[in-house]
Structures are given as C-alpha cells and as structure tokens.
mmCIF file of C-alpha atoms in Angstrom:
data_model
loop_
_atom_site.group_PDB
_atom_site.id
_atom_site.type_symbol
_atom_site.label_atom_id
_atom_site.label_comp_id
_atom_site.label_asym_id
_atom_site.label_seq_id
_atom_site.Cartn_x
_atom_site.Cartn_y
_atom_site.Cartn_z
ATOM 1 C CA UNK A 46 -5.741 -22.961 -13.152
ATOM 2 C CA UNK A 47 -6.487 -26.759 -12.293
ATOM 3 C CA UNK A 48 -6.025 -27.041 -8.787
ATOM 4 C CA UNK A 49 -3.172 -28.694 -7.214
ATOM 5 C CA UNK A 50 -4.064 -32.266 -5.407
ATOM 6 C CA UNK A 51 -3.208 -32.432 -1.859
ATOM 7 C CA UNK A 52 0.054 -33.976 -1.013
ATOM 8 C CA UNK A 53 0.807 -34.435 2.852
ATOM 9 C CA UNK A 54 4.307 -34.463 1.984
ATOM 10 C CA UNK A 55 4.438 -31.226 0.888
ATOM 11 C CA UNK A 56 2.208 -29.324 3.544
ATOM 12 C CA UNK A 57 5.685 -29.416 5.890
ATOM 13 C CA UNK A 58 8.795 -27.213 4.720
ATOM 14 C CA UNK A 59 11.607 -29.070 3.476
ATOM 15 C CA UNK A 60 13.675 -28.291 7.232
ATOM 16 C CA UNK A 61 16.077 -30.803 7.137
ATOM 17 C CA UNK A 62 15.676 -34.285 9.204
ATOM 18 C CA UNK A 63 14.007 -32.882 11.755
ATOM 19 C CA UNK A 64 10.811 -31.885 9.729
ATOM 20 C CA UNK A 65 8.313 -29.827 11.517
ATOM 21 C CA UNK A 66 9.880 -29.812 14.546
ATOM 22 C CA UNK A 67 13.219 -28.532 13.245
ATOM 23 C CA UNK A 68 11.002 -25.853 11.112
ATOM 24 C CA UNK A 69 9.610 -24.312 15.249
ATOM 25 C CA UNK A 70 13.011 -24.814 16.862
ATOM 26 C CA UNK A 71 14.910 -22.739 13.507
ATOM 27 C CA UNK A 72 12.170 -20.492 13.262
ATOM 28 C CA UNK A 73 12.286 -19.488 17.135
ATOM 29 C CA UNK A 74 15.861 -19.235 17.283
ATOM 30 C CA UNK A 75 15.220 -16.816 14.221
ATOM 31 C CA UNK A 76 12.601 -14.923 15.713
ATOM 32 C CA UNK A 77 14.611 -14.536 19.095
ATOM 33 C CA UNK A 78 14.491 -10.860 19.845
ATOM 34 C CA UNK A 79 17.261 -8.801 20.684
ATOM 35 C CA UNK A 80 16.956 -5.365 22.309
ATOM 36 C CA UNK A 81 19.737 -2.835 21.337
ATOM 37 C CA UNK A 82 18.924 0.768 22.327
ATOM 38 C CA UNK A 83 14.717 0.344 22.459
ATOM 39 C CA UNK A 84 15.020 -0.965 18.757
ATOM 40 C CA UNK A 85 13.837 -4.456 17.750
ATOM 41 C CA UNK A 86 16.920 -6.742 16.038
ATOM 42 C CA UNK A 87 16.563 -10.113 15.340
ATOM 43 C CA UNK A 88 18.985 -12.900 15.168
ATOM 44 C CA UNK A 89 19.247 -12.148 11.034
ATOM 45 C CA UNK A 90 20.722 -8.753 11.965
ATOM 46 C CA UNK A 91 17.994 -7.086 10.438
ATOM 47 C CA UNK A 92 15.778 -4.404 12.097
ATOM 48 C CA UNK A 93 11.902 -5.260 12.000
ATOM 49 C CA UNK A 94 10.930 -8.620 11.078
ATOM 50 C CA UNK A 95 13.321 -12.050 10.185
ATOM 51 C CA UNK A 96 13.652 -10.641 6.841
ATOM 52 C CA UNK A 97 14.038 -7.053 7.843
ATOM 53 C CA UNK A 98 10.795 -6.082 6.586
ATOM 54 C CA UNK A 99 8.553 -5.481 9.330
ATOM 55 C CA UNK A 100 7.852 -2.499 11.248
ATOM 56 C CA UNK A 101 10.692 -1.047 13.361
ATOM 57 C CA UNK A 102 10.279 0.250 17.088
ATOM 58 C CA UNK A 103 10.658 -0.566 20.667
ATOM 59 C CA UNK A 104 8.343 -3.237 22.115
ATOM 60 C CA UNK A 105 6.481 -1.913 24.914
ATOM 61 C CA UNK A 106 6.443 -4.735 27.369
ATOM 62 C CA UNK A 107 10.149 -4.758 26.704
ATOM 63 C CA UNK A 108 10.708 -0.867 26.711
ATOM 64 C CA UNK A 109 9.013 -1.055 30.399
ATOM 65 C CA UNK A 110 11.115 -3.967 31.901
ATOM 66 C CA UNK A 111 14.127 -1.809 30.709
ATOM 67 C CA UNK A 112 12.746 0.910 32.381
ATOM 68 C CA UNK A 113 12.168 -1.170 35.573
ATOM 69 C CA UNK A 114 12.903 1.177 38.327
ATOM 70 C CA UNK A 115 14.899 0.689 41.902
ATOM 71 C CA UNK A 116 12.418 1.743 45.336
ATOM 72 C CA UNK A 117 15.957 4.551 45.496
ATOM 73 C CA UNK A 118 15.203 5.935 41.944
ATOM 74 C CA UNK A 119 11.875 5.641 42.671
ATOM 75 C CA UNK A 120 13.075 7.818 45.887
ATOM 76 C CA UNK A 121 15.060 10.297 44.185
ATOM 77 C CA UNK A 122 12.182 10.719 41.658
ATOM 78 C CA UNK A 123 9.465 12.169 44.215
ATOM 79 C CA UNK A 124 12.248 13.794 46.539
ATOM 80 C CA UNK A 125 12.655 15.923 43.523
ATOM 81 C CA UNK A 126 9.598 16.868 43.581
ATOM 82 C CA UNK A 127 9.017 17.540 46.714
ATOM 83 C CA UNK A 128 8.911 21.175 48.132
ATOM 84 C CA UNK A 129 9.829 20.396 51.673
ATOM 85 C CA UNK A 130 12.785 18.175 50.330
ATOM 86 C CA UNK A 131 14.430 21.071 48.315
ATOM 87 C CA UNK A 132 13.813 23.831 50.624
ATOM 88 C CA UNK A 133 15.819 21.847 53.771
ATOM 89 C CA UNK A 134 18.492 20.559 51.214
ATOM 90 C CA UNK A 135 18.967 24.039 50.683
ATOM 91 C CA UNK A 136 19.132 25.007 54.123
ATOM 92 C CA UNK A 137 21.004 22.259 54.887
ATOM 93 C CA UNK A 138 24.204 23.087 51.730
ATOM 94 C CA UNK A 139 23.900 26.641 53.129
ATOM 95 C CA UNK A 140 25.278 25.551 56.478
ATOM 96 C CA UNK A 141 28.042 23.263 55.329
ATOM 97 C CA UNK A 142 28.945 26.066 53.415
ATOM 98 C CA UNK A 143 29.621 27.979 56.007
ATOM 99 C CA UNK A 144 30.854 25.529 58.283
ATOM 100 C CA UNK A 145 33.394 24.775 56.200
ATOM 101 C CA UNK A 146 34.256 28.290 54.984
ATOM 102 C CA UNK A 147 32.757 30.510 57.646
ATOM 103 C CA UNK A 148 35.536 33.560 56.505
ATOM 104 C CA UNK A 149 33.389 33.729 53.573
ATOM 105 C CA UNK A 150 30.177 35.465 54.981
ATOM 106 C CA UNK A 151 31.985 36.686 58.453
ATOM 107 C CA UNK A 152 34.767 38.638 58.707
ATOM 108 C CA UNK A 153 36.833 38.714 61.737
ATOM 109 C CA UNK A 154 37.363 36.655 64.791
ATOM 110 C CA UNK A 155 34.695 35.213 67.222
ATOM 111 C CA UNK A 156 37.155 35.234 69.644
ATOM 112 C CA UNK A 157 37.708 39.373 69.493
ATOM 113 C CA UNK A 158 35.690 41.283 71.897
ATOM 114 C CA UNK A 159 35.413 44.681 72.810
ATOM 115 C CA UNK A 160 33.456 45.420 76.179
ATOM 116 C CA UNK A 161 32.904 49.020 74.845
ATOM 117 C CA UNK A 162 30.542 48.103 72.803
ATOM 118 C CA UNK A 163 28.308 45.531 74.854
ATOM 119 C CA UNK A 164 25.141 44.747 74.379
ATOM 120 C CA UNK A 165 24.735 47.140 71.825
ATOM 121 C CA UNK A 166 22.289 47.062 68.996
ATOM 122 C CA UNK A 167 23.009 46.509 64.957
ATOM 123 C CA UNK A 168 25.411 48.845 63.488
ATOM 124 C CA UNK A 169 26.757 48.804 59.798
ATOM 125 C CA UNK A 170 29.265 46.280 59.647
ATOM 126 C CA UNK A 171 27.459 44.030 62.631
ATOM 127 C CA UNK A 172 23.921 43.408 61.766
ATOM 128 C CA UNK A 173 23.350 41.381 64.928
ATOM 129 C CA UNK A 174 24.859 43.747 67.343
ATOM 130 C CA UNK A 175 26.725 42.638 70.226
ATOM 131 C CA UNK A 176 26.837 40.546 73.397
ATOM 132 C CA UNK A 177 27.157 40.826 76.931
ATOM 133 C CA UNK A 178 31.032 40.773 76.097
ATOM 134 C CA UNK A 179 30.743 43.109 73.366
ATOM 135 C CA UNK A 180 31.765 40.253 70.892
ATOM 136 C CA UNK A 181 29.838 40.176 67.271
ATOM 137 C CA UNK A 182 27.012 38.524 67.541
ATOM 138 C CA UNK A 183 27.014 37.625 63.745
ATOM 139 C CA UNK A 184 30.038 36.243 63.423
ATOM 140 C CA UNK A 185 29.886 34.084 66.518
ATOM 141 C CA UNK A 186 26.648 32.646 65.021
ATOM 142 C CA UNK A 187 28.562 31.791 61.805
ATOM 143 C CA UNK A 188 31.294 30.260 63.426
ATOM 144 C CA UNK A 189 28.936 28.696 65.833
ATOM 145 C CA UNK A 190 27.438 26.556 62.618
ATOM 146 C CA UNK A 191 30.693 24.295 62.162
ATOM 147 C CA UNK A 192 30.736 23.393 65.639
ATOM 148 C CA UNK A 193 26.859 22.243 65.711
ATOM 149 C CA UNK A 194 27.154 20.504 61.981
ATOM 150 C CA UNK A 195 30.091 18.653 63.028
ATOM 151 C CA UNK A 196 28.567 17.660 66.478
ATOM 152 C CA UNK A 197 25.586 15.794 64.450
ATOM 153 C CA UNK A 198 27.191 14.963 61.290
ATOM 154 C CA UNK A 199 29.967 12.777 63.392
ATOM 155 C CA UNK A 200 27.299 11.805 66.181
ATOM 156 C CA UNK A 201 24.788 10.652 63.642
ATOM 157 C CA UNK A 202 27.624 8.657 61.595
ATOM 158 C CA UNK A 203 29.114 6.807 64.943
ATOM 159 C CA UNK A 204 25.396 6.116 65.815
ATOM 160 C CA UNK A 205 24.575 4.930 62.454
ATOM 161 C CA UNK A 206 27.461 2.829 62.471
ATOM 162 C CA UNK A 207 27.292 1.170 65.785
ATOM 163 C CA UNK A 208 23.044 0.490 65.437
ATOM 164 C CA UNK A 209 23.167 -1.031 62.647
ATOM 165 C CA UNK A 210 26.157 -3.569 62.659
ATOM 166 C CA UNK A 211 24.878 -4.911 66.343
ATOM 167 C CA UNK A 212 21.260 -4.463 65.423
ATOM 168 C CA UNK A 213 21.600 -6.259 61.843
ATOM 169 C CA UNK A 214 23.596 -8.874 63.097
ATOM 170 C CA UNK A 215 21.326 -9.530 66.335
ATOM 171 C CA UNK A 216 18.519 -9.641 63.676
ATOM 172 C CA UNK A 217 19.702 -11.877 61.528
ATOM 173 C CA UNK A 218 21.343 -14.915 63.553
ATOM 174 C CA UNK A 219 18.829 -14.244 66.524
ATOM 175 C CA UNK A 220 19.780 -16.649 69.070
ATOM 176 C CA UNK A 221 21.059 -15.886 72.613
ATOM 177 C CA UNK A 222 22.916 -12.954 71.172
ATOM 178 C CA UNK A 223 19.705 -11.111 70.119
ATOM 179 C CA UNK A 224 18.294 -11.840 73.458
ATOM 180 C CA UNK A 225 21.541 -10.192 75.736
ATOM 181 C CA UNK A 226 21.512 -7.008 73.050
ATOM 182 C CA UNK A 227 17.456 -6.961 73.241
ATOM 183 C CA UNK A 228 18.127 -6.348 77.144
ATOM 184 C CA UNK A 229 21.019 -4.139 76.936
ATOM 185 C CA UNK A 230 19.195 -1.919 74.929
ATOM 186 C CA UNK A 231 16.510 -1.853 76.895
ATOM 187 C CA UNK A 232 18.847 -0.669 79.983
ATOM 188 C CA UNK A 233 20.258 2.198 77.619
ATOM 189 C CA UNK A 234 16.511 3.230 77.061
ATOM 190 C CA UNK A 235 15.782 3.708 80.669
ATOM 191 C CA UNK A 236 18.281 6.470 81.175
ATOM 192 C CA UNK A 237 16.980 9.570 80.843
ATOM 193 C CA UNK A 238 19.162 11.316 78.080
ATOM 194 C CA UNK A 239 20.123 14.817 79.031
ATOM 195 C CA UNK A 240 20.426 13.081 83.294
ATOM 196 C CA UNK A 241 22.878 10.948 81.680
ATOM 197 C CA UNK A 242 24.779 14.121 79.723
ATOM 198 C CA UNK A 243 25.027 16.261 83.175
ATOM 199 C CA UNK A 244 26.698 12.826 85.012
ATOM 200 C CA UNK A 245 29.073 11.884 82.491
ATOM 201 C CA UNK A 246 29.923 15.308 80.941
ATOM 202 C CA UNK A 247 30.717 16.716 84.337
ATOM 203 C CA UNK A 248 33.626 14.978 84.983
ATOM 204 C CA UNK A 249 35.220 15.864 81.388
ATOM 205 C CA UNK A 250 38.044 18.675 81.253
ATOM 206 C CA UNK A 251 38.529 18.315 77.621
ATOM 207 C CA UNK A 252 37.111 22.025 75.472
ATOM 208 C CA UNK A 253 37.054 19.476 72.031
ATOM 209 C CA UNK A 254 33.868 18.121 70.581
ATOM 210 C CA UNK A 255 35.089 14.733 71.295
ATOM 211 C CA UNK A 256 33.476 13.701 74.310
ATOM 212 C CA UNK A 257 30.342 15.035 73.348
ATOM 213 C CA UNK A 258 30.073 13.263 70.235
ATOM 214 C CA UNK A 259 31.372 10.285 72.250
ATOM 215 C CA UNK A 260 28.316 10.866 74.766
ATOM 216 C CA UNK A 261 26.126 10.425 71.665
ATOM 217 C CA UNK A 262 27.151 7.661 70.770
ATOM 218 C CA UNK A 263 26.772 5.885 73.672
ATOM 219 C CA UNK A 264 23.473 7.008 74.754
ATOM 220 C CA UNK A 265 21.835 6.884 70.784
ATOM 221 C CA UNK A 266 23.161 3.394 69.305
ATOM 222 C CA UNK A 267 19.974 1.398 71.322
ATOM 223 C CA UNK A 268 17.287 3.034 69.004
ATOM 224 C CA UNK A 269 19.391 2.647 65.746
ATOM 225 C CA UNK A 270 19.937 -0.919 66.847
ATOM 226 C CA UNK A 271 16.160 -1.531 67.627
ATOM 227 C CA UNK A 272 14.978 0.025 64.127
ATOM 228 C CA UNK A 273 18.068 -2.139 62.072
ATOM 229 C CA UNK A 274 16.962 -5.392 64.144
ATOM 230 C CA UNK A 275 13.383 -5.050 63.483
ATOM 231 C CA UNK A 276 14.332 -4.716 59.699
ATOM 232 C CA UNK A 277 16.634 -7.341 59.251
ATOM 233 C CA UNK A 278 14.096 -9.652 60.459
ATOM 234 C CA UNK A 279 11.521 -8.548 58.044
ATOM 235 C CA UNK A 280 13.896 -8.285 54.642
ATOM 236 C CA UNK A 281 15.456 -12.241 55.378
ATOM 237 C CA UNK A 282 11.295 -13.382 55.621
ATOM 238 C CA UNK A 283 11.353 -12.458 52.005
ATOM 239 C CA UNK A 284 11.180 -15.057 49.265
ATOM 240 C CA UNK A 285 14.742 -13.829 47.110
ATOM 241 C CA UNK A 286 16.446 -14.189 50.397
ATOM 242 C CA UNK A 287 15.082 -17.585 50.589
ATOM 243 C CA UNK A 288 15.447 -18.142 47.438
ATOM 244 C CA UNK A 289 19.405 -17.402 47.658
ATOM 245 C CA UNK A 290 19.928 -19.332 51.038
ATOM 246 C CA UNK A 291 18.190 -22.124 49.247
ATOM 247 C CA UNK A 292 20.936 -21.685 46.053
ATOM 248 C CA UNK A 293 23.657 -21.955 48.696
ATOM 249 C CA UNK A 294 24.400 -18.378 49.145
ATOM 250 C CA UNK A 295 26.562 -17.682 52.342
ATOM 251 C CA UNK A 296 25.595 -15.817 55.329
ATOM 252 C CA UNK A 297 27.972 -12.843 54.762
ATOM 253 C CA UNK A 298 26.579 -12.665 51.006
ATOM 254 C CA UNK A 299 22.978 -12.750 52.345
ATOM 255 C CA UNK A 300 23.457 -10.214 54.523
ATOM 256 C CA UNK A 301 25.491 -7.871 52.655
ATOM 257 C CA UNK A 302 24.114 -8.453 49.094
ATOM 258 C CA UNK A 303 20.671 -9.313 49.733
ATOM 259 C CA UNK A 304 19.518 -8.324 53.082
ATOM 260 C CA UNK A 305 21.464 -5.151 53.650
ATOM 261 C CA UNK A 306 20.401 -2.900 50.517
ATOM 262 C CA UNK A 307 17.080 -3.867 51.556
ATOM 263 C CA UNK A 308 17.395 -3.136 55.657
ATOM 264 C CA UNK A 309 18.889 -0.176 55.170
ATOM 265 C CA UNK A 310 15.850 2.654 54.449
ATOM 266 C CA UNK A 311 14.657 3.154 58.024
ATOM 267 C CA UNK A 312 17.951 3.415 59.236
ATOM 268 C CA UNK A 313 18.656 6.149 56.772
ATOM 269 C CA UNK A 314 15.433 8.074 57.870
ATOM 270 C CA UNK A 315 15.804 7.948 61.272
ATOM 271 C CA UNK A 316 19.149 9.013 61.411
ATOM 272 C CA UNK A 317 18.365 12.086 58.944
ATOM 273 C CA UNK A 318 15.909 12.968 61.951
ATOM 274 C CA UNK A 319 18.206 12.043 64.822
ATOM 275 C CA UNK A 320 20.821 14.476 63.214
ATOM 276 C CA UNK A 321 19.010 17.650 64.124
ATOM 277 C CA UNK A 322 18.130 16.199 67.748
ATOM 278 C CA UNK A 323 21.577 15.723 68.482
ATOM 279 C CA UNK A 324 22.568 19.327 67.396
ATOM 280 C CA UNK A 325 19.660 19.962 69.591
ATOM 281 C CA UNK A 326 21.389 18.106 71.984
ATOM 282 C CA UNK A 327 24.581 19.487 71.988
ATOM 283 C CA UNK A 328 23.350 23.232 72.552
ATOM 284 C CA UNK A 329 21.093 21.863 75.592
ATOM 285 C CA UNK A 330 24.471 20.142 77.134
ATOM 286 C CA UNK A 331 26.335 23.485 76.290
ATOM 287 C CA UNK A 332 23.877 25.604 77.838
ATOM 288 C CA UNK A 333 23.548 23.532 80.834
ATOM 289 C CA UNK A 334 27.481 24.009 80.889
ATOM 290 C CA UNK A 335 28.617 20.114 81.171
ATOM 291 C CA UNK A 336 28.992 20.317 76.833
ATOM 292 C CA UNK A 337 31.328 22.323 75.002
ATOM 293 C CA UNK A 338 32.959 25.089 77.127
ATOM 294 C CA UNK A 339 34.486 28.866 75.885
ATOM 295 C CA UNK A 340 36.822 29.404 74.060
ATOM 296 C CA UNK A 341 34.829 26.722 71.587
ATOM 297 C CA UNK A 342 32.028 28.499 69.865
ATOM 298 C CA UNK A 343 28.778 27.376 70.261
ATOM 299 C CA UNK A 344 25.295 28.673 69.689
ATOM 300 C CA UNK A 345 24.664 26.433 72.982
ATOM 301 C CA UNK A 346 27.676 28.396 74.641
ATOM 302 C CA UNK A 347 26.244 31.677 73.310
ATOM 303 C CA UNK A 348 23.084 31.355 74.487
ATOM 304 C CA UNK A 349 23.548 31.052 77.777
ATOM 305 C CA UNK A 350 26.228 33.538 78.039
ATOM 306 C CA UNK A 351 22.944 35.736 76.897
ATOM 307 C CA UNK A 352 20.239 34.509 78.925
ATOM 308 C CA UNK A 353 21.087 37.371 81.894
ATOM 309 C CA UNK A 354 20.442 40.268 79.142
ATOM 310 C CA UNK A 355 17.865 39.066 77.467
ATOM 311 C CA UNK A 356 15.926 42.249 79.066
ATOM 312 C CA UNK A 357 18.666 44.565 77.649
ATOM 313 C CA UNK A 358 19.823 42.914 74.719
ATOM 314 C CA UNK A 359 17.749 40.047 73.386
ATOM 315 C CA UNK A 360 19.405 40.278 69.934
ATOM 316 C CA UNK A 361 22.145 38.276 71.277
ATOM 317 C CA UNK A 362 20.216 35.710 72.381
ATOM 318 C CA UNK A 363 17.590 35.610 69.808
ATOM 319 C CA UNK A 364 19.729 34.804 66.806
ATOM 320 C CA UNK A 365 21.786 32.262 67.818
ATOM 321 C CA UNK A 366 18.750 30.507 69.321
ATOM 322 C CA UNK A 367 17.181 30.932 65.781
ATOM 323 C CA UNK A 368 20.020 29.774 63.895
ATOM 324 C CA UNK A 369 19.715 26.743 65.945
ATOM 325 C CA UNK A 370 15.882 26.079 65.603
ATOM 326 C CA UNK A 371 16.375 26.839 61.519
ATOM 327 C CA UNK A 372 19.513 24.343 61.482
ATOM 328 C CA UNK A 373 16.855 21.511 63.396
ATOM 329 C CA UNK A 374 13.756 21.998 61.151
ATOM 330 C CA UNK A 375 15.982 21.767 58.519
ATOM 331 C CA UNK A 376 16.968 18.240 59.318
ATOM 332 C CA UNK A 377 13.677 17.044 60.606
ATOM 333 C CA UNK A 378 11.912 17.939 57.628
ATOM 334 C CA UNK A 379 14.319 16.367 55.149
ATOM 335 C CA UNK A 380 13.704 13.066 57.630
ATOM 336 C CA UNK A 381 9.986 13.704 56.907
ATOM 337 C CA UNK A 382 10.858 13.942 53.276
ATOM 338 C CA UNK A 383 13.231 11.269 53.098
ATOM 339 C CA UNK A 384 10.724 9.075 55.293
ATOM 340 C CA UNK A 385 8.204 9.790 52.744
ATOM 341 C CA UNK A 386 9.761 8.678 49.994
ATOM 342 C CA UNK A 387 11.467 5.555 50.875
ATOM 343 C CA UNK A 388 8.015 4.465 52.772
ATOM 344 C CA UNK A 389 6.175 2.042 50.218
ATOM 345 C CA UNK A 390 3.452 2.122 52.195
ATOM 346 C CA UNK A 391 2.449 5.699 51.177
ATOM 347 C CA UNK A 392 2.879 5.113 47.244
#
C-alpha cells in the first residue's frame, strides 16, 4: 500500500473553528468524570470509557475522598472497639434504666421501714438485708440511683452550658472581657470545693436536688470555661477559619459553624469525667449532712445513716458505698475512653 504523503492539515481533527484547541476543551468536557454510587459515568452517559467501552469500576483516589472520614466517625469507629468504652456504656444504660424505672428491679417503697428487722442480714426477698432502721437496703440503693444520675446528669449539663458560652466567647474576642473572666475564674479556683458546699449548703432548708445542682454549677463553670477558652483560641489560629474571615464570614458564623464543631472535643471529655465527680460530690455533701436530707434517697444519705453499725451491720453500708464507686468508675472510664478517641494526638 503506497504510503500516504504527509499533510499538516490533516494531522488535527476536523473540531470545528477552534481546531486543536477546541479538540482538548470537547474532549475534556467529554472525559469529565462523574461519580454515581463508586461507578465511573462519563458525560456520554455511558459507563467505562467516552464510548462506553472501557473498563467499569470505582476509581480509587475517588472511592477514598468519598470515603473521607469526620475526627467524630473516626471517634465512634475506635470507641467501638474499645473494651473499656462498652463495658462503662453498659454500666452506665444499666443505671438510667433504673433511674428511670426503679419499680422494675425493686419492689416496694424506700420509704417503708420496719425496726423489727434492723440491721439484719440477707433474707429471700432482701438480698442486701437491712439498715439501722430496718428499711431494705436493696431497694434504697435502687432508688438511691435516680437521685445520684440526676444530680450529675443536670450538674454536668448547667456546667457544660455555662463554661463553654463564657469561655468560648472570652476566647474568641479576647480583649478586656477575657482578662475580667481570666480573673474571676481564678477567684472561683481558690475556693476549696467541698469548704464552699458546707458554707453555702448550710443555710438551705429546701429537701429537692435543686440547690445542690445549683451549688455545682457555681463552683464547676471556671474549669469548663478555662478548657473552652484555651480551645477557642487554638481552632480560630487555624487556616479554614482564616480562610472564612478572609471570605467575609461573620463572627457568629465563625464561631458557630467553624470554630465551635471544632472547640467542642475537650469540653465533651472533661465533662464525661466531671459527671462522676459530681455524683461523687453529691454523696460527700449528703454525708456531711449540708446536701440532700431524708426523706430524699440518697446513697450519700444512706451511708451515713450506716456509718454507726458498720461493726454490726456493714452490709448496709457496704453496698450503697459500692453502688456509688461502680456508678463513678463508670463515668471516669468512659471520659478515658472518650478522651482517647477524640485526642489526635494518640492516633
């Protein structure tokens, strides 16, 4: 076959006006990849090539930016692996449970005493025995479960709440305000915690949870603050925040949309832990007698009704006071777990 002469003409596709250039700018609008579902479409419809001829299947750099994940899935991911994370959540369900249905595993009222029978040991019906009062000693540790979960559920919230709306805002427009709240916390930290309980509890009258909780709050806002200060500061350093306050963003949408999300991981951990100190806290008021007061139950209450028979009946003393310690681990090892998880530092 005589071989064709060379024709410069004809070395560029007939593409219209634009010649060469309008063959790139047709062919990469043609070759403009779609992603539907990990498959490969281009802009022809067709699966595989232009023509619908090549090979079919997900592109990996693609497949992996789709499966880009968040630091909280990322989060979720190990805390469902992790032992010490499922073993306190566990825990942890248990005692809602029964805080919010306590009827359901006790029967009976842990108001109903019957001095016959106190201090006496387990008998069918009452595996924990009795109490100086003869009241059961099971079902006032049951019962005594709602009051400490709703002590440090609504203690931990208030806290929560309070830190991190003065911290984060102290953080992030700094100023004279940040100095005056830097101060005032550092006031709050000088009184001792459980000094402060016995002067400002003592003068309550009210039997509710209230002005514990209230106590809490008061006393535990400084080290939320601190944490959701020093936090703040760091996210807005970052270059997407600067980024977005370059684009025009406003200060309520950098600090809500950008900075926030961001902030928000050691808050979360440290309150997880704070939540069993401030059950802890609540049964140390209680026992010291400025906290909750009878008829409320508490294991606080409970154990030091039984601190005078702990010769003849420890039973009553020992279960509460290990309901208590379970209920605390609990929380401070789903902190730990939490804590571990959300840390970057430790992946």
């Amino acid at each position: 076959m005589p071989e064709q002469p060379y024709e410069p003409e004809r070395a560029i596709a007939g593409t219209g006006t634009g010649g060469a250039m309008d063959l790139a700018a047709t062919e990469g609008a043609t070759l403009e990849r779609r992603w539907s579902g990990g498959e490969a479409v281009f802009a022809g419809g067709a699966p595989g090539g232009p023509d619908g001829t090549g090979p079919v299947g997900p592109d990996p750099s693609a497949a992996a930016v789709g499966r880009a994940r968040s630091l909280w899935s990322d989060a979720w991911r190990d805390l469902r692996r992790n032992p010490v994370f499922i073993v306190s959540s566990l825990v942890i369900l248990f005692l809602v449970f029964i805080s919010l249905w306590p009827s359901a595993i006790a029967s009976g009222s842990p108001l109903t005493c019957d001095l016959a029978r106190a201090q006496e040991g387990s008998r069918p019906g009452h595996p924990f025995g009795y109490d100086g009062q003869g009241c059961d000693v099971y079902t006032r540790t049951v019962y005594g479960a709602r009051t400490s979960v709703t002590v440090g559920v609504l203690a931990t919230l208030g806290v929560a709440l309070l830190g991190s709306v003065l911290g984060g805002l102290a953080g992030f427009f700094g100023g004279a305000g940040d100095a005056i709240l830097s101060r005032i916390t550092d006031v709050f930290f000088a009184i001792p915690v459980v000094l402060g309980g016995l002067v400002l509890l003592s003068v309550m009258t009210s039997n509710t949870v209230w002005p514990v909780i209230g106590f809490m709050v008061l006393l535990g806002w400084p080290q939320i603050s601190r944490i959701a200060r020093g936090s703040v500061i760091t996210v807005q350093q970052n270059d997407y925040v600067q980024a977005a306050r370059a684009l025009g963003a406003s200060p309520s949408r950098l600090l809500l949309r950008h900075i926030a999300p961001n902030a928000v991981a050691p808050v979360i951990v440290v309150a997880t832990i704070a939540l069993g100190t401030y059950i802890a806290l609540e049964a140390t008021l209680s026992y010291l007698g400025v906290g909750l007061k009878p008829p409320t139950v508490s294991w606080g209450i409970d154990i030091s009704a039984a601190s005078p028979y702990i010769r003849n009946a420890p039973h009553a003393l020992l279960w509460p006071a290990g309901a208590l310690a379970v209920t605390v681990l609990a929380f401070i090892m789903l902190g730990d777990a939490v804590r571990d998880a959300l840390d970057p530092k430790l992946r």
